[in-house]
XYZ file of C-alpha atoms in Angstrom:
704
model
C -42.247 -67.617 -10.715
C -43.049 -71.282 -10.488
C -44.050 -73.706 -13.297
C -47.930 -73.142 -12.767
C -47.687 -69.237 -12.973
C -45.715 -69.464 -16.203
C -48.288 -71.771 -17.591
C -51.188 -69.412 -16.737
C -49.272 -66.578 -18.453
C -48.802 -68.707 -21.673
C -52.490 -69.837 -21.750
C -53.738 -66.225 -21.236
C -51.451 -64.895 -23.976
C -52.463 -67.672 -26.291
C -56.150 -66.977 -25.796
C -55.682 -63.108 -26.292
C -53.964 -63.872 -29.505
C -56.787 -66.245 -30.640
C -59.354 -63.552 -29.629
C -57.528 -60.901 -31.873
C -57.457 -63.150 -34.636
C -61.122 -64.143 -34.260
C -62.008 -60.488 -34.353
C -60.015 -59.942 -37.410
C -61.800 -62.752 -39.253
C -65.122 -61.138 -38.500
C -64.216 -57.966 -40.638
C -65.446 -57.697 -44.115
C -63.356 -59.378 -46.783
C -62.825 -56.174 -48.370
C -60.702 -55.029 -45.414
C -58.469 -57.987 -45.277
C -55.702 -56.265 -47.220
C -56.007 -53.285 -44.888
C -52.497 -52.372 -43.329
C -53.821 -52.551 -39.828
C -55.345 -56.080 -40.183
C -52.308 -57.253 -41.685
C -50.196 -55.847 -38.611
C -52.633 -57.453 -36.328
C -52.242 -60.843 -37.920
C -48.458 -60.587 -37.832
C -48.497 -59.383 -34.102
C -50.792 -62.340 -33.199
C -48.553 -64.764 -35.012
C -45.398 -63.335 -33.371
C -46.888 -63.579 -29.908
C -47.982 -67.206 -30.526
C -44.432 -68.094 -31.631
C -42.789 -66.197 -28.645
C -45.077 -67.959 -26.137
C -44.628 -71.414 -27.663
C -40.880 -70.964 -27.393
C -41.304 -69.632 -23.875
C -43.539 -72.693 -22.978
C -41.108 -75.229 -24.520
C -38.161 -73.588 -22.606
C -40.061 -73.854 -19.239
C -41.028 -77.378 -19.716
C -37.315 -78.274 -20.722
C -36.138 -76.572 -17.638
C -38.512 -78.160 -15.166
C -37.970 -81.592 -16.590
C -34.224 -81.150 -16.370
C -34.472 -79.940 -12.730
C -36.630 -82.871 -11.837
C -34.178 -85.191 -13.389
C -31.271 -83.563 -11.627
C -33.095 -83.867 -8.281
C -33.876 -87.415 -8.908
C -30.396 -88.165 -9.867
C -29.087 -86.576 -6.786
C -31.657 -88.514 -4.756
C -30.491 -91.760 -6.397
C -26.882 -90.943 -5.790
C -27.550 -90.228 -2.105
C -29.200 -93.536 -1.942
C -26.378 -95.163 -3.729
C -23.893 -93.624 -1.415
C -25.793 -94.878 1.690
C -26.076 -98.368 0.165
C -22.376 -98.253 -0.688
C -21.298 -97.112 2.649
C -23.603 -99.564 4.586
C -22.543 -102.612 2.464
C -18.769 -101.569 2.090
C -19.477 -101.621 -1.522
C -17.251 -99.669 -4.218
C -18.210 -99.288 -7.945
C -15.941 -98.771 -10.814
C -16.055 -99.040 -14.575
C -13.510 -100.242 -17.117
C -13.236 -98.539 -20.372
C -11.966 -101.225 -22.791
C -11.068 -98.811 -25.596
C -8.986 -96.534 -23.457
C -7.873 -99.287 -20.886
C -8.651 -96.964 -17.914
C -10.573 -97.716 -14.700
C -12.692 -95.009 -13.145
C -13.697 -95.255 -9.589
C -17.155 -93.960 -8.449
C -17.164 -92.347 -4.982
C -20.019 -92.298 -2.608
C -21.205 -88.852 -3.850
C -21.405 -90.211 -7.383
C -18.388 -88.450 -8.836
C -15.777 -90.432 -10.925
C -12.236 -90.036 -9.620
C -9.229 -89.806 -11.696
C -8.860 -92.588 -14.294
C -6.456 -95.409 -13.328
C -4.487 -97.630 -15.565
C -4.791 -101.451 -15.184
C -1.290 -101.489 -13.611
C -2.118 -98.826 -10.979
C -5.466 -100.621 -10.254
C -3.876 -103.984 -9.757
C -1.783 -102.605 -6.971
C -4.865 -102.469 -4.791
C -5.131 -106.219 -5.001
C -3.223 -109.451 -4.630
C -1.176 -109.969 -7.753
C -2.059 -113.554 -8.525
C -5.790 -112.880 -7.696
C -5.877 -109.802 -10.088
C -4.400 -111.829 -12.800
C -7.036 -114.529 -12.112
C -9.660 -111.894 -12.203
C -8.686 -110.612 -15.560
C -8.270 -114.150 -17.009
C -11.136 -115.843 -15.660
C -13.741 -113.012 -15.498
C -12.976 -109.802 -17.468
C -11.535 -111.505 -20.544
C -14.608 -113.826 -20.916
C -17.074 -110.986 -20.244
C -14.976 -108.869 -22.824
C -15.115 -111.692 -25.273
C -18.839 -112.181 -24.824
C -18.378 -115.872 -23.444
C -20.179 -114.925 -20.305
C -22.461 -112.048 -19.426
C -21.053 -111.475 -15.961
C -18.845 -113.122 -13.347
C -17.928 -113.070 -9.693
C -14.501 -113.823 -8.043
C -13.014 -113.440 -4.465
C -9.749 -111.520 -4.204
C -7.217 -110.419 -1.582
C -5.950 -106.962 -0.708
C -2.610 -105.985 -2.226
C -0.668 -104.706 0.717
C 2.077 -106.895 2.150
C 0.167 -107.036 5.799
C -3.305 -106.386 4.108
C -5.742 -108.945 5.127
C -8.683 -107.494 3.184
C -10.944 -109.781 1.115
C -13.238 -108.544 -1.520
C -15.973 -110.066 -3.686
C -15.945 -108.422 -7.216
C -18.791 -108.772 -9.659
C -17.964 -107.804 -13.369
C -20.840 -107.103 -15.937
C -21.415 -105.138 -19.055
C -22.360 -101.503 -18.715
C -22.310 -100.270 -22.208
C -22.085 -101.942 -25.640
C -20.967 -100.685 -28.959
C -23.537 -100.717 -31.798
C -22.037 -104.184 -32.897
C -23.011 -105.464 -29.455
C -19.713 -106.011 -28.199
C -18.913 -104.647 -24.659
C -17.582 -101.291 -24.511
C -17.669 -100.298 -20.963
C -17.784 -102.824 -17.920
C -19.017 -102.335 -14.750
C -17.467 -103.622 -11.549
C -19.085 -103.988 -8.054
C -16.583 -104.619 -5.175
C -17.869 -105.535 -1.721
C -15.531 -105.651 1.236
C -16.216 -109.056 2.925
C -13.106 -108.905 5.419
C -15.112 -108.933 8.603
C -17.261 -111.897 7.359
C -14.109 -113.703 6.098
C -12.285 -113.220 9.452
C -15.442 -114.311 11.383
C -15.562 -117.441 9.270
C -11.810 -118.169 9.692
C -12.219 -117.736 13.340
C -15.185 -120.153 13.264
C -13.246 -122.619 11.256
C -10.337 -122.336 13.777
C -12.754 -123.012 16.690
C -14.360 -125.941 14.969
C -10.798 -127.398 14.347
C -9.959 -126.912 18.046
C -13.220 -128.860 19.161
C -12.468 -131.428 16.643
C -8.981 -131.825 17.987
C -10.326 -132.277 21.534
C -12.934 -134.752 20.310
C -10.415 -136.753 18.299
C -7.852 -136.829 21.246
C -10.301 -138.111 23.851
C -7.944 -141.211 24.235
C -4.938 -138.798 25.187
C -4.005 -137.901 28.835
C -6.270 -135.060 29.766
C -5.801 -133.020 32.910
C -7.683 -129.780 33.883
C -6.066 -127.118 36.029
C -8.188 -124.210 37.616
C -7.299 -120.667 37.464
C -5.093 -121.130 40.638
C -3.187 -123.975 39.075
C -4.740 -126.672 41.033
C -5.763 -130.041 39.312
C -9.666 -130.287 39.303
C -10.133 -132.984 36.887
C -8.139 -135.918 35.387
C -9.337 -138.549 32.832
C -9.045 -142.278 33.101
C -6.368 -142.505 30.456
C -4.131 -140.151 32.447
C -4.764 -142.116 35.524
C -3.799 -145.206 33.708
C -0.572 -143.699 32.345
C 0.613 -142.557 35.600
C -0.680 -145.405 37.575
C -3.180 -143.269 39.721
C -5.448 -145.659 41.559
C -6.882 -142.990 43.986
C -8.087 -140.138 41.791
C -10.183 -138.572 44.608
C -7.009 -138.288 46.854
C -5.169 -136.433 44.106
C -8.028 -133.846 43.477
C -8.694 -133.468 47.093
C -5.026 -132.631 47.911
C -5.229 -129.854 45.144
C -1.878 -130.711 43.506
C -0.535 -127.644 41.811
C 0.662 -127.288 38.120
C 4.264 -126.371 39.366
C 4.287 -129.656 41.520
C 4.752 -131.647 38.335
C 8.374 -131.923 37.532
C 8.028 -131.104 33.981
C 6.151 -127.863 34.748
C 8.232 -126.363 37.456
C 9.322 -123.277 35.532
C 5.910 -122.622 34.054
C 4.362 -119.274 34.902
C 0.512 -119.509 34.329
C 0.204 -115.798 33.975
C 2.211 -115.679 30.772
C 1.132 -119.154 29.520
C -0.786 -119.268 26.279
C -0.008 -122.414 24.434
C 3.026 -124.649 24.729
C 4.133 -128.082 23.557
C 7.108 -129.804 25.264
C 8.745 -133.289 25.400
C 10.328 -134.673 28.758
C 12.315 -137.475 30.002
C 11.675 -138.267 33.717
C 13.561 -140.823 35.951
C 10.669 -141.566 38.317
C 12.786 -143.771 40.576
C 15.401 -141.022 41.040
C 12.656 -138.332 41.328
C 10.551 -140.350 43.928
C 13.719 -140.876 46.022
C 14.158 -136.980 46.361
C 10.692 -135.385 45.663
C 7.423 -136.737 46.711
C 5.036 -133.891 45.638
C 2.702 -136.153 43.723
C 2.565 -139.339 45.831
C -0.284 -140.717 43.698
C 2.069 -141.609 40.807
C 2.885 -145.226 41.199
C 4.764 -146.166 37.921
C 8.381 -146.615 37.853
C 11.305 -146.335 35.574
C 12.168 -143.862 32.953
C 9.265 -142.078 31.495
C 9.274 -140.412 27.870
C 6.232 -138.038 27.791
C 4.879 -135.599 25.200
C 2.548 -132.900 26.566
C 0.666 -129.859 25.288
C -0.624 -126.954 27.627
C -3.300 -124.668 26.474
C -4.492 -121.665 28.545
C -8.208 -120.952 28.548
C -9.274 -117.448 28.792
C -12.463 -115.323 28.644
C -12.937 -112.577 25.949
C -11.292 -110.193 28.350
C -8.117 -112.062 28.600
C -8.790 -113.393 32.081
C -7.342 -116.814 32.744
C -10.079 -119.406 33.471
C -7.909 -122.622 33.434
C -5.296 -124.798 31.772
C -5.745 -127.962 29.811
C -2.941 -130.565 29.560
C -3.139 -133.123 26.802
C -0.279 -135.496 26.722
C 0.707 -139.122 25.914
C 3.300 -141.531 27.165
C 5.748 -142.150 24.329
C 8.230 -144.219 26.282
C 7.610 -147.249 23.911
C 8.270 -145.115 20.896
C 11.762 -144.292 21.989
C 12.664 -147.439 23.499
C 14.040 -149.938 20.827
C 13.019 -153.270 22.460
C 9.455 -151.943 23.008
C 9.281 -150.281 19.670
C 10.270 -153.530 17.926
C 7.466 -155.407 20.025
C 5.061 -152.695 19.071
C 5.793 -152.818 15.403
C 5.577 -156.655 15.227
C 2.315 -156.543 17.090
C 1.059 -153.542 15.003
C 2.080 -155.556 11.721
C 0.250 -158.663 12.913
C -2.892 -156.692 13.895
C -2.723 -154.664 10.630
C -2.521 -157.977 8.762
C -5.457 -159.487 10.683
C -7.697 -156.227 9.919
C -6.757 -156.391 6.356
C -7.697 -160.093 6.030
C -10.879 -159.307 7.893
C -11.466 -156.399 5.730
C -10.891 -158.490 2.707
C -13.371 -161.172 3.937
C -16.079 -158.583 4.755
C -15.774 -157.103 1.222
C -16.030 -160.656 -0.172
C -19.132 -161.262 1.842
C -20.625 -157.948 0.856
C -20.061 -158.504 -2.828
C -21.496 -162.003 -2.646
C -24.628 -160.996 -1.238
C -25.184 -157.880 -2.941
C -22.936 -157.285 -5.904
C -23.054 -160.776 -7.574
C -24.736 -161.543 -10.911
C -25.436 -164.830 -12.682
C -23.676 -165.501 -15.907
C -24.583 -168.006 -18.489
C -22.742 -168.852 -21.792
C -24.129 -170.848 -24.785
C -21.297 -172.282 -26.847
C -23.610 -173.104 -29.659
C -24.669 -169.477 -30.278
C -21.620 -167.739 -28.659
C -23.915 -165.531 -26.592
C -23.349 -164.404 -22.904
C -26.374 -163.789 -20.633
C -26.035 -161.725 -17.443
C -28.929 -161.598 -14.978
C -29.527 -160.321 -11.397
C -32.506 -162.609 -11.347
C -32.718 -166.272 -12.351
C -35.908 -165.701 -14.201
C -34.951 -162.699 -16.144
C -32.077 -161.879 -18.399
C -30.722 -158.456 -17.918
C -28.178 -158.368 -20.747
C -27.492 -160.518 -23.718
C -24.041 -159.877 -25.163
C -21.953 -161.311 -28.009
C -18.210 -162.017 -27.730
C -17.374 -158.865 -29.688
C -19.517 -156.675 -27.362
C -18.073 -158.373 -24.253
C -14.518 -157.618 -25.547
C -15.447 -153.954 -26.274
C -16.330 -153.541 -22.407
C -12.823 -154.459 -21.389
C -9.451 -152.672 -21.546
C -7.167 -153.376 -24.327
C -4.996 -155.622 -22.409
C -7.776 -157.832 -21.058
C -9.308 -158.652 -24.403
C -6.920 -161.374 -25.255
C -7.526 -163.143 -22.073
C -11.248 -162.792 -22.656
C -10.966 -164.390 -25.993
C -8.987 -167.283 -24.613
C -11.884 -167.706 -22.114
C -14.524 -167.714 -24.649
C -12.287 -170.031 -26.915
C -12.031 -172.659 -23.889
C -15.779 -172.622 -23.463
C -16.467 -172.925 -27.121
C -14.260 -176.057 -27.148
C -16.231 -177.222 -24.152
C -13.309 -177.481 -21.785
C -14.054 -179.784 -18.836
C -13.568 -178.270 -15.269
C -14.424 -174.958 -13.661
C -13.062 -171.653 -15.276
C -12.012 -168.543 -13.414
C -10.740 -165.158 -14.677
C -10.531 -161.657 -13.455
C -10.957 -158.922 -16.046
C -10.329 -155.164 -15.906
C -13.437 -153.370 -17.419
C -13.495 -149.907 -19.005
C -16.079 -148.825 -16.465
C -15.121 -146.831 -13.285
C -16.300 -146.903 -9.777
C -17.149 -143.791 -7.551
C -13.405 -143.484 -6.642
C -12.425 -143.123 -10.251
C -10.904 -146.574 -10.332
C -11.322 -149.186 -13.099
C -13.652 -151.937 -12.089
C -12.478 -155.691 -11.998
C -14.980 -158.423 -12.637
C -14.118 -161.970 -11.402
C -16.106 -164.621 -13.366
C -16.325 -168.147 -12.223
C -17.824 -170.685 -14.876
C -18.530 -174.290 -14.311
C -19.917 -176.592 -17.334
C -23.478 -177.871 -17.385
C -23.956 -181.336 -18.820
C -26.928 -183.155 -20.259
C -27.914 -186.730 -19.601
C -25.245 -188.006 -21.930
C -22.445 -186.064 -20.325
C -21.989 -183.560 -22.963
C -21.565 -179.818 -22.124
C -24.481 -177.787 -23.162
C -23.529 -174.401 -21.453
C -21.623 -172.900 -18.789
C -23.140 -171.319 -15.871
C -21.416 -169.037 -13.256
C -21.285 -165.915 -11.124
C -19.684 -162.508 -11.861
C -18.673 -160.465 -8.835
C -17.028 -157.036 -8.453
C -13.672 -157.606 -7.029
C -12.447 -154.046 -7.541
C -11.861 -153.399 -3.789
C -10.172 -156.671 -3.318
C -7.745 -156.070 -6.166
C -6.701 -152.723 -4.969
C -6.646 -153.842 -1.309
C -4.296 -156.718 -2.338
C -2.043 -154.379 -4.192
C -1.919 -152.036 -1.303
C -1.251 -154.751 1.145
C 1.633 -156.078 -1.166
C 3.088 -152.516 -1.323
C 2.779 -152.104 2.543
C 4.343 -155.356 3.256
C 7.255 -154.514 0.768
C 7.789 -151.114 2.809
C 7.780 -153.033 6.029
C 10.300 -155.393 4.786
C 12.541 -152.538 3.592
C 12.290 -150.711 6.806
C 13.133 -153.907 8.809
C 16.269 -154.544 6.444
C 17.562 -150.968 6.798
C 17.185 -151.256 10.665
C 19.041 -154.460 10.640
C 21.741 -153.240 8.365
C 22.166 -150.153 10.612
C 22.430 -152.190 13.810
C 24.888 -154.537 12.248
C 27.146 -151.666 11.006
C 26.839 -149.940 14.228
C 27.805 -152.995 16.186
C 30.875 -153.451 13.936
C 31.906 -149.816 14.209
C 31.637 -149.910 18.131
C 33.541 -153.107 18.494
C 36.493 -151.962 16.162
C 37.776 -149.296 18.601
C 36.656 -151.252 21.633
C 38.706 -154.384 20.580
C 41.671 -151.992 20.016
C 41.386 -150.626 23.503
C 41.142 -153.897 25.022
C 44.118 -155.467 22.874
C 46.469 -152.562 23.930
C 45.258 -152.725 27.504
C 46.095 -156.461 27.578
C 49.564 -155.855 26.345
C 50.397 -153.964 29.642
C 49.873 -157.371 31.391
C 52.056 -159.298 29.121
C 55.931 -159.185 28.445
C 56.436 -156.036 26.931
C 59.197 -153.274 26.721
C 58.625 -150.114 28.869
C 59.606 -147.904 26.075
C 56.454 -149.301 24.243
C 53.914 -148.222 27.070
C 53.469 -144.641 25.807
C 52.580 -146.022 22.400
C 50.115 -148.488 24.008
C 48.616 -145.470 26.053
C 48.281 -143.296 23.130
C 46.713 -146.052 20.997
C 44.239 -146.542 24.013
C 43.553 -142.820 24.240
C 43.017 -142.462 20.472
C 40.640 -145.364 20.140
C 38.824 -144.440 23.406
C 38.388 -140.914 21.839
C 37.111 -142.512 18.512
C 34.722 -144.655 20.448
C 33.361 -141.690 22.501
C 32.889 -139.645 19.413
C 31.133 -142.544 17.704
C 28.775 -143.050 20.659
C 28.002 -139.478 20.743
C 27.230 -139.406 17.000
C 24.853 -142.546 17.466
C 23.149 -140.750 20.270
C 22.882 -137.494 18.260
C 21.668 -139.319 15.091
C 19.066 -141.141 17.197
C 17.786 -137.753 18.529
C 17.552 -136.451 14.944
C 15.389 -139.662 13.930
C 13.182 -139.114 17.007
C 12.894 -135.255 16.294
C 14.100 -134.594 19.701
C 16.795 -132.145 18.749
C 15.759 -128.542 19.798
C 16.354 -125.641 17.542
C 16.954 -122.199 19.076
C 16.213 -119.559 16.630
C 17.388 -116.056 17.423
C 19.006 -112.825 16.023
C 22.665 -113.762 15.094
C 25.430 -111.877 13.210
C 26.302 -114.540 10.739
C 28.992 -112.520 9.248
C 31.049 -112.390 12.428
C 30.663 -116.082 13.192
C 30.779 -117.714 9.641
C 34.608 -117.582 9.294
C 35.250 -118.806 12.777
C 33.143 -122.016 12.134
C 35.001 -122.596 8.812
C 38.408 -122.188 10.514
C 37.254 -124.527 13.149
C 36.591 -127.158 10.593
C 39.909 -126.294 8.937
C 42.010 -126.839 11.973
C 43.605 -129.882 10.696
C 44.385 -129.487 6.995
C 46.966 -131.295 4.837
C 50.126 -129.352 4.127
C 50.174 -127.552 0.790
C 46.452 -126.929 0.803
C 45.387 -123.319 0.336
C 42.271 -122.318 2.591
C 40.194 -119.294 1.558
C 36.937 -118.020 3.223
C 34.786 -115.427 1.306
C 32.486 -113.392 3.374
C 31.062 -110.375 1.510
C 29.289 -108.924 4.467
C 30.635 -106.666 7.368
C 27.303 -107.403 9.208
C 24.636 -109.775 8.294
C 21.879 -110.262 11.045
C 19.877 -113.451 10.564
C 17.212 -115.201 12.675
C 18.866 -118.601 12.681
C 19.939 -121.489 15.028
C 23.470 -120.624 15.269
C 24.776 -123.588 17.168
C 23.402 -126.296 14.892
C 24.115 -124.431 11.683
C 27.754 -123.813 13.098
C 27.938 -127.497 13.640
C 26.942 -128.125 10.028
C 29.594 -125.693 8.739
C 32.424 -126.926 10.809
C 31.765 -130.582 10.056
C 31.637 -129.892 6.238
C 34.791 -127.940 6.446
C 36.491 -130.707 8.487
C 35.534 -133.547 5.747
C 36.685 -131.255 2.986
C 39.968 -130.737 4.686
C 40.469 -134.446 5.485
C 39.632 -135.523 1.854
C 41.758 -132.730 0.072
C 45.435 -133.728 -0.341
C 46.686 -130.902 -2.359
C 45.230 -127.715 -4.103
C 42.705 -125.580 -2.436
C 39.544 -125.276 -0.521
C 37.157 -122.344 -0.796
C 34.177 -121.707 1.614
C 31.692 -118.994 0.584
C 28.304 -117.665 1.867
C 25.617 -115.484 0.349
C 22.151 -114.336 1.245
C 19.500 -113.886 -1.434
C 15.500 -113.775 -1.429
C 15.101 -115.088 2.052
C 17.848 -118.009 1.725
C 21.117 -118.302 3.243
C 23.582 -120.179 0.743
C 26.771 -121.839 2.012
C 29.294 -123.412 -0.664
C 32.383 -125.412 -0.008
C 34.477 -126.325 -3.038
C 37.630 -128.229 -3.038
C 40.228 -130.041 -5.324
C 40.040 -133.544 -3.703
C 39.985 -136.651 -5.690
C 36.198 -136.499 -6.074
C 33.632 -139.346 -6.284
C 32.170 -141.351 -9.093
C 28.353 -141.439 -9.529
C 27.963 -144.739 -7.586
C 29.846 -143.412 -4.678
C 28.155 -140.120 -4.744
C 24.554 -141.960 -4.424
C 25.801 -143.519 -1.144
C 27.264 -140.366 0.517
C 24.583 -140.098 2.953
C 24.327 -143.670 3.944
C 25.237 -144.482 7.671
C 28.491 -146.536 7.865
C 28.562 -146.795 4.177
C 30.387 -150.148 3.217
C 31.350 -148.866 -0.080
C 34.996 -148.555 0.363
C 35.484 -146.400 -2.842
C 34.352 -143.670 -0.740
C 37.112 -142.443 1.625
C 35.303 -142.110 4.868
C 36.178 -139.521 7.401
C 35.355 -139.409 11.144
C 32.786 -141.840 12.380
C 30.909 -142.468 9.298
C 27.910 -140.539 10.593
C 29.101 -136.932 9.806
C 27.220 -136.846 6.310
C 23.889 -138.367 7.730
C 24.058 -135.833 10.732
C 24.686 -132.938 8.434
C 21.723 -133.886 6.105
C 19.420 -134.545 8.985
C 20.190 -131.142 10.751
C 19.698 -129.316 7.345
C 16.461 -130.957 6.711
C 15.072 -130.305 10.043
C 15.914 -126.601 9.654
C 13.873 -126.627 6.497
C 16.950 -126.521 4.241
C 18.511 -128.653 1.446
C 21.928 -129.939 0.652
C 23.409 -130.792 -2.801
C 26.771 -132.361 -3.728
C 28.446 -132.206 -7.028
C 31.455 -134.432 -7.467
C 33.387 -135.964 -10.440
C 36.333 -138.366 -10.048
C 39.491 -136.405 -10.302
C 38.005 -132.975 -10.501
C 37.207 -132.173 -6.900
C 33.812 -131.816 -4.816
C 31.430 -128.979 -4.240
C 28.831 -128.943 -1.454
C 25.925 -126.396 -1.664
C 23.655 -125.863 1.406
C 20.511 -123.640 1.328
C 18.856 -122.487 4.676
C 15.655 -120.515 4.601
C 15.792 -117.757 7.284
C 14.711 -114.040 7.899
C 17.219 -111.327 7.213
C 17.084 -108.403 9.736
C 19.977 -106.173 8.788
C 22.587 -106.411 6.040
C 25.884 -104.467 5.424
C 28.100 -105.475 2.567
C 31.939 -104.921 2.621
């Protein structure tokens, strides 16, 4: 039975009941009380009531069926929209504190607590979502909000846009249930990131157009070279070089490069071109001579299938940067050029301000009013002394009052003052106005008013301050360099003079029994000199960032004690040595050689400075950081000596120096270039403690 059949039955039954009722009404009024008539009325009324109830039931049933059908259609559409847009919908019950996720078929999944729900997102992003969006919507400060959050997994790179709005409210109007719509934008985000990276690469190529650029084809042959590269290598016949098809591996720096495995690599090389050309003439077009320090980056160009299309070489000649004499010339020339540029920049600023930012100023001592105009025929502002002072910073108001006082007294001669105003320019800096005033006299020679110019000297003020600061930095750098060179010269001459002195004793009258002593002193001072030169060369490499760090998987637990005892090889009698290693195995991704050098040097310094008592070395690994501590019972240092502990060839003789005087600077340089830090705690008479922290990756750990 469909809805129309039921409706026809209902109408027919109703009409029948009405007909029976009408027939009964046609009877004589005397028969109204007859039992048959009364029964007929009752039956008719009962039928009407039954059919009304049936009609209502059918209407409600079909309406509910239509609503259910519409709801299923909407849910199906919603599921399609959610699936196609990578969208998820959830609701937040503010009273219960539960979150219900709505699946694509419209069903609510099991309610989640905020703690469980937060695991789906990055912790900091979820906290920001709750603080900046959910709480303001819950408190009624905003109607809805949107925020971008990251996925919660360790390697999860997902990105989501989440919109929070009010779904249901209480009778009081406050939010009861919030609606959240989450859209997965990971693919879009990755595409945007890739586009930005590509743009950065293009920008890098554009910015480095003055670098040496060489292009190699898929077979490794040079097919193009720019003018800068030809100038660097002294190549006068570019066509000859390209015609000979010089290969990538013909270049001495790239002899071991395999193009098939090349992706991107950066390297530095030192080449003695005179020596190379005597034995190897693969690149005859290179005409420059001497030692070449070169920095180069090789980048492989591949298509979307990973097929190699070519290799781009971008490099530069850094010989002048590592040669001291050339470096000094370059610094001097750069300083002179920078000074000229700054002067020219200041002159350009002054000229620009004079022709565009200057205003005419007129002061009337009689009425104590200051007129400012950008047009000589039109006054733009008329200010009293109090109004002028209110436009200046607090510290400038006294100077302004002094200027007004001199003009009120009609002081002879020109007046000039630069004042700091309360106004700010587009960079957020306080604006400085320079006012030049000259007296205007009448025929009798009396001063009637002061006329002048006000110009914006903000840029000049900050430029001069910057120039002074940069000049001070340059002077400090020059002073430090000269001090280092002086100390280094002294330190080298000391053992060298000892060697020469004892060597000359062999030529003079002497006792043969003293010759072993002379030889021993020559040997000892020669060793000190060699060690000093090695340390100077090493610290120079550190300064030039040329020390290579080879990170690889290393069992630090097995090597720690060895490096410690290597440093403790020479220890004063009566000093107790202890090395605490709580691990039976500790696999770390570290540079074992340089870190071992740091440990052995620190232990050697501690052993040399500790006359009695004990020395304890200890290591520990926590939260991605390797901590090494060395504590001793030496005489310690005062605060002044401690502040100079990392100085090179420290002249503070209160510090008992060990070795060449470069050990601590070398230790500090190695630790910092490995991304770590060093801290020294010491007190006079109470020993010294050294703490080193090196960030590194732990692969495996087994404690004893």
